[in-house]
Coordinates of C-alpha atoms in Angstrom, one line a residue:
Chain A
M1006 CA 127.6 295.2 89.6
A1007 CA 126.2 295.3 93.6
S1008 CA 128.0 293.1 95.7
L1009 CA 126.7 289.5 96.5
N1010 CA 128.5 288.6 100.6
P1011 CA 126.3 290.8 102.6
R1012 CA 129.1 291.5 105.2
S1013 CA 131.4 292.1 102.4
Q1014 CA 131.6 296.0 102.5
P1015 CA 133.3 297.7 99.3
L1016 CA 134.3 300.9 100.9
L1017 CA 136.5 298.7 103.4
L1018 CA 138.8 298.2 100.8
T1019 CA 138.9 301.9 100.1
L1020 CA 139.4 302.8 103.5
L1021 CA 142.3 300.5 103.9
L1022 CA 144.3 301.6 100.7
S1023 CA 143.9 304.8 101.8
L1024 CA 145.1 304.2 105.6
T1025 CA 148.2 302.9 104.7
A1026 CA 150.6 305.9 104.6
L1027 CA 152.7 306.2 108.5
P1028 CA 151.3 309.0 111.0
L1029 CA 154.0 311.2 111.2
R1030 CA 152.6 311.7 114.8
A1031 CA 151.2 308.8 116.9
E1032 CA 147.8 310.2 118.0
I1033 CA 144.1 308.9 119.3
L1034 CA 141.5 310.0 117.3
V1035 CA 138.2 309.6 118.5
I1036 CA 135.9 309.4 116.0
V1037 CA 131.8 310.1 114.8
N1038 CA 129.9 309.9 112.3
A1039 CA 129.8 313.0 110.4
G1040 CA 125.4 312.9 110.3
S1041 CA 126.2 312.9 113.8
G1042 CA 125.7 316.8 114.3
I1043 CA 128.4 316.0 116.9
E1044 CA 131.5 319.1 116.2
S1045 CA 133.9 318.1 119.3
M1046 CA 133.7 316.2 122.8
T1047 CA 135.6 316.0 125.9
P1048 CA 137.6 313.5 127.6
A1049 CA 134.9 313.2 130.0
Q1050 CA 132.0 312.6 127.4
V1051 CA 134.3 310.4 125.9
S1052 CA 135.2 307.6 128.8
A1053 CA 131.5 307.7 129.8
I1054 CA 130.6 306.9 126.8
A1055 CA 133.6 304.4 127.0
L1056 CA 132.1 302.9 130.0
G1057 CA 128.6 302.5 128.4
R1058 CA 127.2 305.5 130.5
N1059 CA 124.2 307.0 129.5
V1060 CA 125.1 310.4 128.1
T1061 CA 122.9 313.1 125.8
L1062 CA 125.5 315.4 124.4
P1063 CA 124.5 319.0 123.7
S1064 CA 123.3 317.7 120.3
G1065 CA 121.1 315.6 121.7
A1066 CA 122.4 312.7 120.1
Q1067 CA 123.6 309.7 122.2
L1068 CA 126.2 307.1 121.2
R1069 CA 127.4 303.7 121.8
I1070 CA 131.5 303.0 121.6
V1071 CA 132.5 300.4 119.3
E1072 CA 135.8 298.7 120.4
Q1073 CA 139.1 297.8 119.5
S1074 CA 140.2 294.3 119.6
T1075 CA 142.1 294.0 123.0
T1076 CA 145.4 292.7 121.0
R1077 CA 145.7 296.4 120.1
F1078 CA 148.3 298.7 121.3
I1079 CA 145.3 301.6 120.5
F1080 CA 142.9 300.1 123.2
H1081 CA 145.0 299.9 126.2
D1082 CA 146.3 303.5 125.1
F1083 CA 142.6 304.6 124.8
H1084 CA 141.6 303.4 128.4
R1085 CA 145.0 304.3 130.0
Q1086 CA 144.5 307.9 128.6
I1087 CA 140.3 308.2 128.8
T1088 CA 138.6 305.8 130.9
G1089 CA 142.0 305.1 133.2
M1090 CA 140.8 301.5 133.5
S1091 CA 143.3 298.4 132.7
R1092 CA 141.6 295.4 130.8
V1093 CA 141.1 293.1 133.8
Q1094 CA 139.4 296.4 135.2
L1095 CA 137.0 297.3 132.3
N1096 CA 136.4 292.6 132.1
A1097 CA 134.8 293.0 135.6
Y1098 CA 133.0 296.1 135.2
W1099 CA 131.5 295.5 131.6
A1100 CA 130.5 291.8 133.7
R1101 CA 129.1 294.4 136.3
L1102 CA 126.8 296.3 133.2
I1103 CA 126.0 293.3 131.1
F1104 CA 124.3 290.7 133.7
S1105 CA 122.7 293.9 135.9
G1106 CA 120.4 294.6 132.1
T1107 CA 122.3 298.0 132.4
A1108 CA 124.0 297.8 128.9
K1109 CA 125.5 295.7 126.3
A1110 CA 128.9 294.8 125.1
P1111 CA 130.4 297.0 123.2
R1112 CA 130.9 295.7 119.1
R1113 CA 134.8 294.8 119.1
L1114 CA 136.6 295.4 116.0
D1115 CA 140.2 294.3 114.4
D1116 CA 141.2 297.5 113.1
D1117 CA 140.9 300.7 112.4
A1118 CA 139.5 300.4 108.7
A1119 CA 136.9 298.3 110.8
V1120 CA 135.7 301.4 112.9
I1121 CA 136.0 303.8 110.4
A1122 CA 133.4 301.7 108.4
A1123 CA 131.1 301.0 111.7
V1124 CA 130.8 304.7 112.2
S1125 CA 130.7 305.8 108.4
A1126 CA 127.3 303.4 108.5
D1127 CA 125.6 304.2 111.8
P1128 CA 125.8 307.8 113.5
G1129 CA 125.2 305.8 116.6
L1130 CA 129.0 305.1 117.4
M1131 CA 131.5 306.6 118.5
G1132 CA 134.6 304.9 117.6
Y1133 CA 138.4 305.6 117.7
V1134 CA 141.7 305.0 115.8
S1135 CA 144.7 305.8 114.9
E1136 CA 144.9 307.8 111.9
V1137 CA 141.9 308.8 109.7
P1138 CA 142.0 309.3 105.8
E1139 CA 142.9 312.3 104.5
N1140 CA 138.8 313.1 102.4
A1141 CA 136.9 311.2 104.9
H1142 CA 133.6 312.7 104.4
T1143 CA 131.6 309.8 106.2
I1144 CA 132.9 311.0 109.6
R1145 CA 134.5 313.5 112.3
V1146 CA 137.6 313.1 114.9
V1147 CA 135.6 314.9 117.8
L1148 CA 138.8 314.7 119.9
S1149 CA 142.5 314.0 119.8
V1150 CA 144.7 312.4 122.1
E1151 CA 148.5 312.4 122.5
S1152 CA 149.1 309.2 121.6
A1153 CA 151.7 306.9 124.7
R1154 CA 153.1 305.3 121.5
K1155 CA 156.4 306.9 120.1
P1156 CA 155.7 308.1 116.5
A1157 CA 156.6 306.4 113.6
K1158 CA 160.3 307.2 111.6
P1159 CA 158.4 309.5 108.4
Chain B
M671 CA 111.1 282.1 88.6
N672 CA 109.8 285.4 90.2
Q673 CA 107.0 283.3 91.8
R674 CA 108.8 281.1 93.4
G675 CA 111.2 283.7 94.5
L676 CA 108.3 285.0 96.0
S677 CA 107.1 282.1 98.0
L678 CA 110.4 281.4 99.4
L679 CA 110.0 284.9 101.2
L680 CA 106.9 285.2 101.8
P681 CA 106.3 283.0 104.8
L682 CA 109.2 284.0 105.8
L683 CA 108.4 287.3 106.4
L684 CA 105.1 286.3 107.7
G685 CA 106.6 283.6 109.7
F686 CA 108.5 286.3 112.1
A687 CA 106.1 289.7 111.4
P688 CA 103.7 288.8 114.0
V689 CA 105.4 286.8 117.0
P690 CA 106.3 288.6 120.1
A691 CA 110.2 288.3 120.7
S692 CA 109.2 287.5 124.1
A693 CA 107.3 284.1 123.4
L694 CA 110.3 283.1 121.4
T695 CA 112.4 280.1 123.7
E696 CA 116.2 280.4 122.5
A697 CA 116.5 277.8 120.2
E698 CA 113.0 278.4 118.4
I699 CA 114.9 282.3 118.2
L700 CA 118.2 280.0 116.5
E701 CA 116.3 277.9 114.4
R702 CA 115.2 280.5 112.7
F703 CA 118.1 282.4 112.0
E704 CA 119.4 279.0 110.8
A705 CA 116.1 278.9 108.2
Y706 CA 117.1 281.9 107.4
E707 CA 120.7 281.0 106.5
R708 CA 120.0 277.8 104.8
R709 CA 116.9 280.2 102.6
I710 CA 119.7 282.6 101.9
E711 CA 122.1 280.1 101.1
A712 CA 119.7 278.2 99.0
L713 CA 119.5 281.5 97.0
E714 CA 123.2 282.1 96.7
S715 CA 123.3 279.1 95.0
E716 CA 120.1 279.4 92.7
L717 CA 121.7 282.9 91.9
K718 CA 125.3 281.3 90.6
T719 CA 123.8 279.0 88.3
L720 CA 121.5 281.7 86.5
R721 CA 124.5 283.6 86.3
A722 CA 126.3 280.4 85.1
E723 CA 124.0 279.4 82.5
R724 CA 124.1 283.4 81.5
D725 CA 127.3 283.0 80.9
A726 CA 127.9 280.4 79.0
A727 CA 125.3 281.2 76.7
P728 CA 127.7 281.7 73.2
P729 CA 128.6 285.1 72.0
P730 CA 126.9 286.4 69.3
A731 CA 129.4 286.2 65.9
D732 CA 129.1 289.6 65.4
G733 CA 131.3 290.5 68.3
K734 CA 127.8 292.3 70.4
P735 CA 128.7 292.6 74.2
V736 CA 128.0 290.1 76.2
E737 CA 125.5 292.3 78.3
T738 CA 123.1 292.4 75.4
A739 CA 123.7 288.7 74.1
T740 CA 121.8 288.2 77.4
P741 CA 118.2 287.2 77.1
P742 CA 116.5 290.6 79.2
A743 CA 114.2 287.5 81.0
S744 CA 117.3 286.4 83.2
R745 CA 119.0 289.2 83.3
K746 CA 115.6 290.9 85.5
Q747 CA 115.9 287.4 87.3
V748 CA 119.2 287.8 88.3
A749 CA 118.9 291.3 89.5
R750 CA 115.3 290.2 91.5
V751 CA 117.5 287.5 93.0
E752 CA 120.3 289.7 94.1
Q753 CA 117.7 292.2 95.1
H754 CA 115.8 288.9 97.4
V755 CA 119.3 288.1 98.9
E756 CA 120.1 291.7 100.0
M757 CA 116.7 292.1 101.5
L758 CA 117.0 288.6 103.2
A759 CA 120.7 289.8 104.5
E760 CA 119.4 293.5 105.9
E761 CA 116.7 291.5 107.9
L762 CA 119.3 289.0 109.2
R763 CA 121.2 291.9 109.9
E764 CA 118.8 293.3 112.1
R765 CA 117.0 290.1 113.7
R766 CA 120.7 289.7 115.0
E767 CA 121.0 292.8 116.6
R768 CA 117.8 292.9 118.0
I769 CA 118.8 289.9 120.5
T770 CA 121.9 289.6 122.6
F771 CA 122.9 286.1 124.7
D772 CA 125.2 286.4 127.4
G773 CA 125.9 284.0 130.0
F774 CA 127.9 283.8 133.2
A775 CA 129.2 280.6 135.4
S776 CA 131.4 279.2 138.3
V777 CA 132.8 276.0 138.8
G778 CA 133.4 275.7 142.7
V779 CA 134.9 273.9 145.7
A780 CA 134.8 274.6 149.0
Q781 CA 135.6 272.9 152.5
S782 CA 135.3 273.9 155.7
N783 CA 136.5 272.3 159.3
S784 CA 133.5 272.8 161.4
S785 CA 130.2 270.0 162.0
A786 CA 128.2 273.0 161.2
D787 CA 126.9 273.7 158.2
F788 CA 128.1 277.3 157.1
Q789 CA 124.7 279.2 155.6
V790 CA 126.0 280.6 152.1
R791 CA 124.2 281.5 148.7
G792 CA 120.9 279.5 149.9
D793 CA 123.6 276.4 150.4
Q794 CA 126.0 275.2 152.8
I795 CA 129.7 274.7 153.4
H796 CA 130.5 271.4 154.7
D797 CA 133.2 269.8 156.3
D798 CA 133.5 267.6 152.9
F799 CA 133.9 268.4 149.8
D800 CA 131.2 270.0 148.0
F801 CA 130.9 272.2 144.5
N802 CA 127.5 273.3 144.8
A803 CA 127.9 276.7 147.1
D804 CA 129.7 278.5 144.3
T805 CA 128.5 276.6 141.4
V806 CA 125.9 278.1 139.0
L807 CA 125.3 279.2 135.5
G808 CA 123.4 282.0 134.5
L809 CA 122.2 282.6 130.7
Q810 CA 120.8 286.4 129.7
A811 CA 118.6 287.0 126.7
A812 CA 117.8 290.3 125.3
F813 CA 115.2 291.2 123.2
L814 CA 115.0 294.6 121.4
V815 CA 111.3 294.7 120.6
N816 CA 111.3 298.7 119.0
E817 CA 113.6 301.3 119.8
K818 CA 111.7 302.3 123.3
A819 CA 111.4 298.7 124.4
S820 CA 113.6 295.4 124.9
F821 CA 112.8 292.3 127.2
V822 CA 116.0 291.1 129.3
T823 CA 114.9 287.5 130.5
Q824 CA 118.0 285.9 133.1
V825 CA 117.5 282.2 133.8
V826 CA 119.5 280.6 136.2
A827 CA 120.7 277.3 137.5
R828 CA 122.8 276.8 141.0
G829 CA 123.2 274.1 143.7
V830 CA 120.7 273.6 146.0
D831 CA 120.3 273.9 149.5
E832 CA 120.6 270.3 150.7
T833 CA 117.8 270.8 153.5
R834 CA 115.3 270.7 150.5
G835 CA 115.7 267.1 150.5
D836 CA 117.7 267.1 147.3
D837 CA 121.0 267.9 145.9
E838 CA 120.7 268.9 142.4
F839 CA 120.5 271.6 140.4
D840 CA 117.8 274.4 140.1
L841 CA 117.0 276.4 137.6
Q842 CA 115.3 279.8 138.1
V843 CA 114.0 282.5 136.5
E844 CA 115.9 285.4 138.4
W845 CA 115.2 288.4 135.6
A846 CA 111.8 288.7 133.3
Y847 CA 111.1 292.0 132.8
L848 CA 110.0 294.7 130.3
N849 CA 112.1 297.7 129.8
Y850 CA 111.0 300.9 128.1
K851 CA 112.3 304.1 128.2
L852 CA 110.4 306.4 129.3
D853 CA 113.5 309.5 128.5
A854 CA 117.4 309.1 127.0
L855 CA 117.8 309.1 130.9
T856 CA 115.3 307.7 132.3
D857 CA 114.4 303.5 132.3
L858 CA 111.1 301.8 133.6
R859 CA 110.9 297.9 134.0
L860 CA 108.5 295.9 134.6
G861 CA 108.7 292.1 135.8
R862 CA 110.9 290.9 137.6
S863 CA 113.9 292.0 138.8
R864 CA 117.2 291.5 141.3
L865 CA 116.2 293.3 144.4
P866 CA 118.9 296.0 144.7
L867 CA 119.4 296.5 148.1
F868 CA 122.9 296.2 148.3
M869 CA 126.4 297.5 146.1
L870 CA 126.6 294.5 144.1
S871 CA 123.0 292.9 143.7
E872 CA 122.3 293.6 140.5
Y873 CA 125.2 291.1 139.8
L874 CA 125.0 289.2 142.9
E875 CA 126.0 285.6 141.0
V876 CA 128.2 287.0 138.8
G877 CA 131.9 285.6 140.4
Y878 CA 133.5 287.0 137.2
A879 CA 132.4 290.5 138.3
Y880 CA 134.2 290.5 141.6
P881 CA 137.9 290.1 143.8
W882 CA 136.3 287.5 145.8
V883 CA 134.8 284.0 145.7
R884 CA 131.8 284.9 146.5
P885 CA 130.1 289.0 147.8
P886 CA 131.3 288.7 151.8
V887 CA 128.7 286.8 153.9
E888 CA 128.0 288.6 156.8
V889 CA 126.7 291.2 154.5
Y890 CA 125.5 289.1 151.6
G891 CA 124.7 285.7 153.4
L892 CA 121.6 286.9 154.7
I893 CA 119.1 287.7 152.0
G894 CA 118.8 284.3 151.2
N895 CA 115.4 283.5 149.3
F896 CA 115.3 287.3 148.5
S897 CA 117.4 288.2 146.0
N898 CA 114.8 289.0 143.5
Y899 CA 111.4 290.6 143.5
D900 CA 108.1 291.0 141.0
G901 CA 106.9 294.7 140.5
V902 CA 108.1 297.9 139.3
N903 CA 111.4 300.1 138.9
L904 CA 112.0 303.4 137.2
R905 CA 116.0 304.1 137.5
H906 CA 117.3 306.9 136.2
S907 CA 121.1 307.8 135.2
R908 CA 123.1 311.2 134.0
L909 CA 126.1 313.0 133.8
L910 CA 126.5 315.8 136.6
R911 CA 128.3 318.5 136.8
G912 CA 132.6 318.1 137.7
D913 CA 132.0 314.5 136.1
W914 CA 130.1 313.1 138.5
Y915 CA 127.8 310.4 137.2
L916 CA 124.7 309.7 139.2
T917 CA 122.3 306.4 139.3
A918 CA 118.9 306.2 141.0
Q919 CA 116.2 303.7 141.3
A920 CA 113.1 303.6 142.8
Y921 CA 111.0 300.4 142.6
W922 CA 107.9 299.1 144.4
G923 CA 106.9 295.1 144.3
G924 CA 106.9 292.0 145.8
R925 CA 107.7 288.4 146.2
A926 CA 106.7 285.2 147.4
T927 CA 108.8 282.5 148.2
D928 CA 109.7 279.5 150.4
G929 CA 112.5 279.0 152.5
V930 CA 113.7 276.8 155.1
L931 CA 113.1 277.9 159.2
A932 CA 114.4 274.9 161.9
G933 CA 114.4 271.9 159.4
S934 CA 110.7 272.5 157.8
T935 CA 110.0 274.2 154.7
L936 CA 108.2 277.9 154.8
N937 CA 106.5 280.4 152.9
I938 CA 107.8 283.4 152.8
D939 CA 106.0 286.5 151.7
I940 CA 107.2 289.7 151.1
D941 CA 104.7 292.3 150.2
D942 CA 104.6 296.4 150.0
L943 CA 107.8 296.4 149.2
F944 CA 109.5 299.9 148.6
G945 CA 113.1 301.0 147.7
F946 CA 115.6 303.9 146.8
N947 CA 118.9 303.5 146.0
V948 CA 121.2 306.1 145.1
G949 CA 125.2 305.7 143.9
L950 CA 127.3 308.4 142.4
I951 CA 130.9 307.4 140.4
H952 CA 133.6 310.5 139.7
G953 CA 136.9 308.8 138.2
N954 CA 138.0 305.9 140.4
T955 CA 135.7 305.6 142.9
R956 CA 131.8 305.5 143.4
V957 CA 129.7 305.5 146.4
Y958 CA 126.5 304.0 147.3
A959 CA 123.2 304.4 149.3
S960 CA 120.5 302.0 149.7
V961 CA 117.2 302.3 151.2
A962 CA 113.9 300.0 151.8
S963 CA 110.9 298.7 153.6
A964 CA 109.2 295.7 152.8
D965 CA 106.0 293.4 155.0
L966 CA 107.4 290.1 155.9
S967 CA 104.5 287.2 156.0
L968 CA 106.5 283.1 157.3
A969 CA 103.7 280.6 157.4
P970 CA 103.1 277.9 158.8
L971 CA 106.2 278.2 161.0
P972 CA 108.0 274.5 162.1
A973 CA 105.5 272.9 165.0
S974 CA 109.2 272.4 166.9
L975 CA 108.8 275.8 167.9
A976 CA 105.8 275.3 170.1
P977 CA 107.6 276.2 173.3
V978 CA 108.5 279.9 172.0
E979 CA 105.3 279.9 170.6
A980 CA 104.1 279.4 174.7
A981 CA 106.8 281.8 175.8
L982 CA 105.9 284.8 173.7
N983 CA 102.4 284.0 174.5
A984 CA 103.1 284.4 177.8
A985 CA 105.3 288.0 177.3
G986 CA 102.3 289.1 175.5
Q987 CA 103.3 288.6 172.0
T988 CA 102.4 286.0 169.2
L989 CA 104.5 283.6 167.4
T990 CA 102.6 284.4 164.2
V991 CA 105.1 286.7 161.5
R992 CA 102.2 288.2 159.3
K993 CA 103.4 291.6 157.5
E994 CA 106.1 292.7 159.6
D995 CA 107.7 295.9 159.3
V996 CA 111.2 294.9 157.5
D997 CA 113.1 298.1 157.1
F998 CA 116.7 297.6 155.1
F999 CA 120.0 300.7 155.6
G1000 CA 122.7 299.9 153.7
T1001 CA 125.7 302.0 152.3
G1002 CA 129.5 301.4 150.5
F1003 CA 132.0 302.7 148.3
H1004 CA 134.3 301.0 145.9
Y1005 CA 137.6 302.2 144.9
N1006 CA 139.5 301.1 141.9
N1007 CA 142.7 302.7 140.3
G1008 CA 144.2 300.0 138.6
K1009 CA 146.6 298.7 140.9
W1010 CA 144.5 299.7 144.4
L1011 CA 141.1 298.5 145.3
G1012 CA 139.4 299.4 148.5
M1013 CA 135.1 298.2 148.8
G1014 CA 133.4 298.6 152.2
E1015 CA 129.6 298.0 153.1
F1016 CA 127.2 298.7 155.8
T1017 CA 123.8 297.1 156.2
R1018 CA 121.3 297.5 158.8
V1019 CA 117.9 295.6 158.9
R1020 CA 114.8 296.0 161.7
I1021 CA 112.8 293.5 162.4
N1022 CA 109.7 293.6 164.3
E1023 CA 109.0 291.7 167.2
W1024 CA 111.7 288.4 167.8
L1025 CA 113.1 287.9 165.0
L1026 CA 116.6 289.4 164.4
D1027 CA 117.7 292.9 164.1
W1028 CA 121.1 293.1 162.6
E1029 CA 123.5 294.9 161.6
S1030 CA 126.7 293.8 159.2
F1031 CA 129.9 295.6 157.9
Y1032 CA 132.7 294.8 155.4
L1033 CA 135.6 296.1 154.2
T1034 CA 138.2 295.0 151.6
G1035 CA 141.6 296.1 150.2
G1036 CA 143.3 295.0 147.4
Y1037 CA 146.3 295.4 145.4
Q1038 CA 146.7 294.0 141.5
W1039 CA 149.6 292.2 139.9
G1040 CA 149.2 292.5 136.4
D1041 CA 146.3 289.6 136.0
L1042 CA 147.2 288.5 139.8
L1043 CA 144.8 290.7 142.2
T1044 CA 145.4 289.3 146.0
H1045 CA 143.1 290.9 148.3
V1046 CA 142.1 290.7 152.6
T1047 CA 138.1 291.4 153.7
Y1048 CA 137.1 291.8 157.1
G1049 CA 133.5 291.2 157.6
K1050 CA 131.6 291.2 161.0
L1051 CA 127.7 290.5 161.7
N1052 CA 126.2 290.5 164.7
S1053 CA 122.1 291.4 166.1
T1054 CA 121.3 294.2 167.7
D1055 CA 117.9 293.4 169.4
H1056 CA 119.1 290.8 172.3
A1057 CA 116.2 292.5 174.8
D1058 CA 113.3 291.4 172.1
R1059 CA 114.4 288.0 173.0
V1060 CA 115.2 287.8 177.0
F1061 CA 112.2 286.2 178.2
L1062 CA 112.2 283.2 175.7
G1063 CA 115.5 282.3 178.3
G1064 CA 114.5 279.5 179.9
A1065 CA 112.1 278.5 178.0
V1066 CA 113.6 277.6 175.0
D1067 CA 116.6 274.8 174.1
F1068 CA 118.8 277.2 171.7
R1069 CA 120.1 274.4 170.4
D1070 CA 117.3 273.2 168.1
A1071 CA 117.1 277.3 167.4
P1072 CA 119.7 278.9 167.5
F1073 CA 118.6 281.3 164.7
L1074 CA 116.6 282.2 168.4
I1075 CA 119.6 283.2 170.2
D1076 CA 121.6 286.5 169.1
A1077 CA 124.0 286.1 165.7
E1078 CA 127.4 287.9 166.0
Q1079 CA 130.3 286.4 164.4
T1080 CA 133.6 287.6 162.6
S1081 CA 135.1 286.7 159.6
W1082 CA 139.0 287.2 157.6
T1083 CA 139.1 286.5 154.2
V1084 CA 142.5 286.9 152.5
G1085 CA 142.5 285.4 148.7
L1086 CA 143.5 285.7 144.8
R1087 CA 142.2 286.1 141.5
Y1088 CA 143.8 285.5 138.6
D1089 CA 142.5 287.0 135.2
L1090 CA 143.4 284.5 132.4
G1091 CA 141.7 286.5 129.8
S1092 CA 138.7 285.6 127.3
G1093 CA 136.6 286.4 130.1
M1094 CA 137.9 283.5 132.7
A1095 CA 139.2 284.3 136.8
L1096 CA 140.8 281.7 139.2
K1097 CA 140.3 282.5 143.0
G1098 CA 140.9 281.1 145.6
E1099 CA 140.5 282.0 149.5
W1100 CA 140.9 281.2 152.7
Q1101 CA 138.6 282.4 155.0
R1102 CA 138.3 282.0 159.0
V1103 CA 135.5 282.9 161.2
S1104 CA 135.3 283.1 164.5
Q1105 CA 134.2 285.3 167.7
F1106 CA 130.6 283.8 167.5
N1107 CA 130.1 285.0 171.4
G1108 CA 127.6 281.8 172.0
T1109 CA 125.5 282.0 169.1
A1110 CA 125.8 280.2 165.8
G1111 CA 126.4 283.1 163.2
M1112 CA 126.0 281.6 160.0
F1113 CA 126.3 278.0 161.1
S1114 CA 123.2 275.9 161.5
S1115 CA 124.8 275.1 165.0
I1116 CA 126.8 276.3 167.3
P1117 CA 130.3 276.3 166.4
D1118 CA 132.8 274.5 169.2
D1119 CA 135.5 276.9 167.8
S1120 CA 136.3 279.1 164.8
V1121 CA 136.1 277.6 161.6
H1122 CA 138.5 277.6 159.0
V1123 CA 137.1 277.1 154.9
W1124 CA 139.1 277.0 151.8
S1125 CA 137.5 277.6 148.4
V1126 CA 138.3 277.8 144.9
V1127 CA 136.4 279.1 142.1
L1128 CA 136.6 279.1 138.1
D1129 CA 134.3 281.4 136.7
A1130 CA 133.6 282.5 133.4
M1131 CA 131.7 284.7 131.1
F1132 CA 130.4 284.2 127.3

């Protein structure tokens, strides 16, 4: 039976279940929708999109970032390595973009599963997570960066 | 049941379809959302009731599955209501994504030790505590009309210049423009927007976006009432080779507003405004340059300027300010590597005839200690066309019209900004303004000595 609650995502549960395995090597994985036609991205492209800039990828696609919560390690890790900006810098930066009408504030999601679900549902989104399920058909990893976090012991 | 479902749905859909987003007020939009949600709730509870009824029906004795025991009509109804709920939910999601609201606010107090009023942000800082100069509330709404077009409006309420005779808040529509995407990298804006003369022009009042309590007054103080314009703006941005990011805009328009000169109100008209600016961003560095020109008209000029008029006429000039050429040039840089901050801007303004030409700049250096930023700024302003007004010498009592002498001042500002997280920052600043060289600088009258200004502000964005 179809779900009655418009916000509930049956996909979420599946994803959560498949994410329980611990990663062997800590990574930041930049993901896009599998249907976006994007095969790979450079750190510069990812950085520009993460900063709400106007970027047309070679495929012709234009992406928006879906962010992780600032309370998560991966948020700080991603920005330190990709955009080179601290949380304090990013806050003021987005204030400038939003109130100059240049860009909309990115959506902030609470965990990897929510980011994967959002990117799975929208070919216009780019996200970053620490792991993707092995059999994920709806998303594609376009860049992977070594995380500053020490890998969890297997 | 079907009819009822339809009768619920129709007025909703009809109610939404033909109304252009720009015609709705925020309150109306929120009201509609709420109505929408109530409808969904009603449909959901109706569905629940129907399900309960279905489940309550006793299973037949022969043990056939419950499914078949449910009357087919009722199953259909359930499916239909479900479909409606999903449709409405989808519609609601879509509508929500179409409209975004953002806001910013600052509450500040400032005090100087001089009886001469410090003229900043179209307001004044006095020698008693004043909440007005840095206190501001802004609300911005962006409506996505379709894939290409969006409508953005920003309403700002701020403390009003007391010289207008009141001490209340003034509500202004700073922005109201239609943004049309010509292609992926190019936007056309029609309507009212911020006049993008300076590096920080587009977020002048968003205290949360910059380090100081207020943008350095030597550079930013002089635009006073000219912070926005009505017209056309074409902007383009793209990622260049070598990871440089380019933004460029060209704009054309004008603005009619009012201001205060020598204590009396006058109309200020800016016509044939044309400008161009370009910015380049690479890593932590941003550089910026801007040029603009316009025609300025001021009328009626204060009666107290009669002696000036006589002196001007004697010199073969007129007091009238009608379609005087104004030229602007500005350039700046911004560097922030997360620890060290460096910023600077230089501006030059030239106006025909007796009105002041000037040059100004500021340089800011800062260091970030976790959530605390410490910064220091040096600012300087001086008029550059002394010779244009020499003949006014004996004819005018400059104490009545200090803006007719040259303008000079230098200031040092030392400040702190503490980021409180969740979009709030607390700032404190001490500023020492001096080296007036016999002029009033940016004060209402000539200060006796160097002036000290203390300011504290709480900035927020939401």
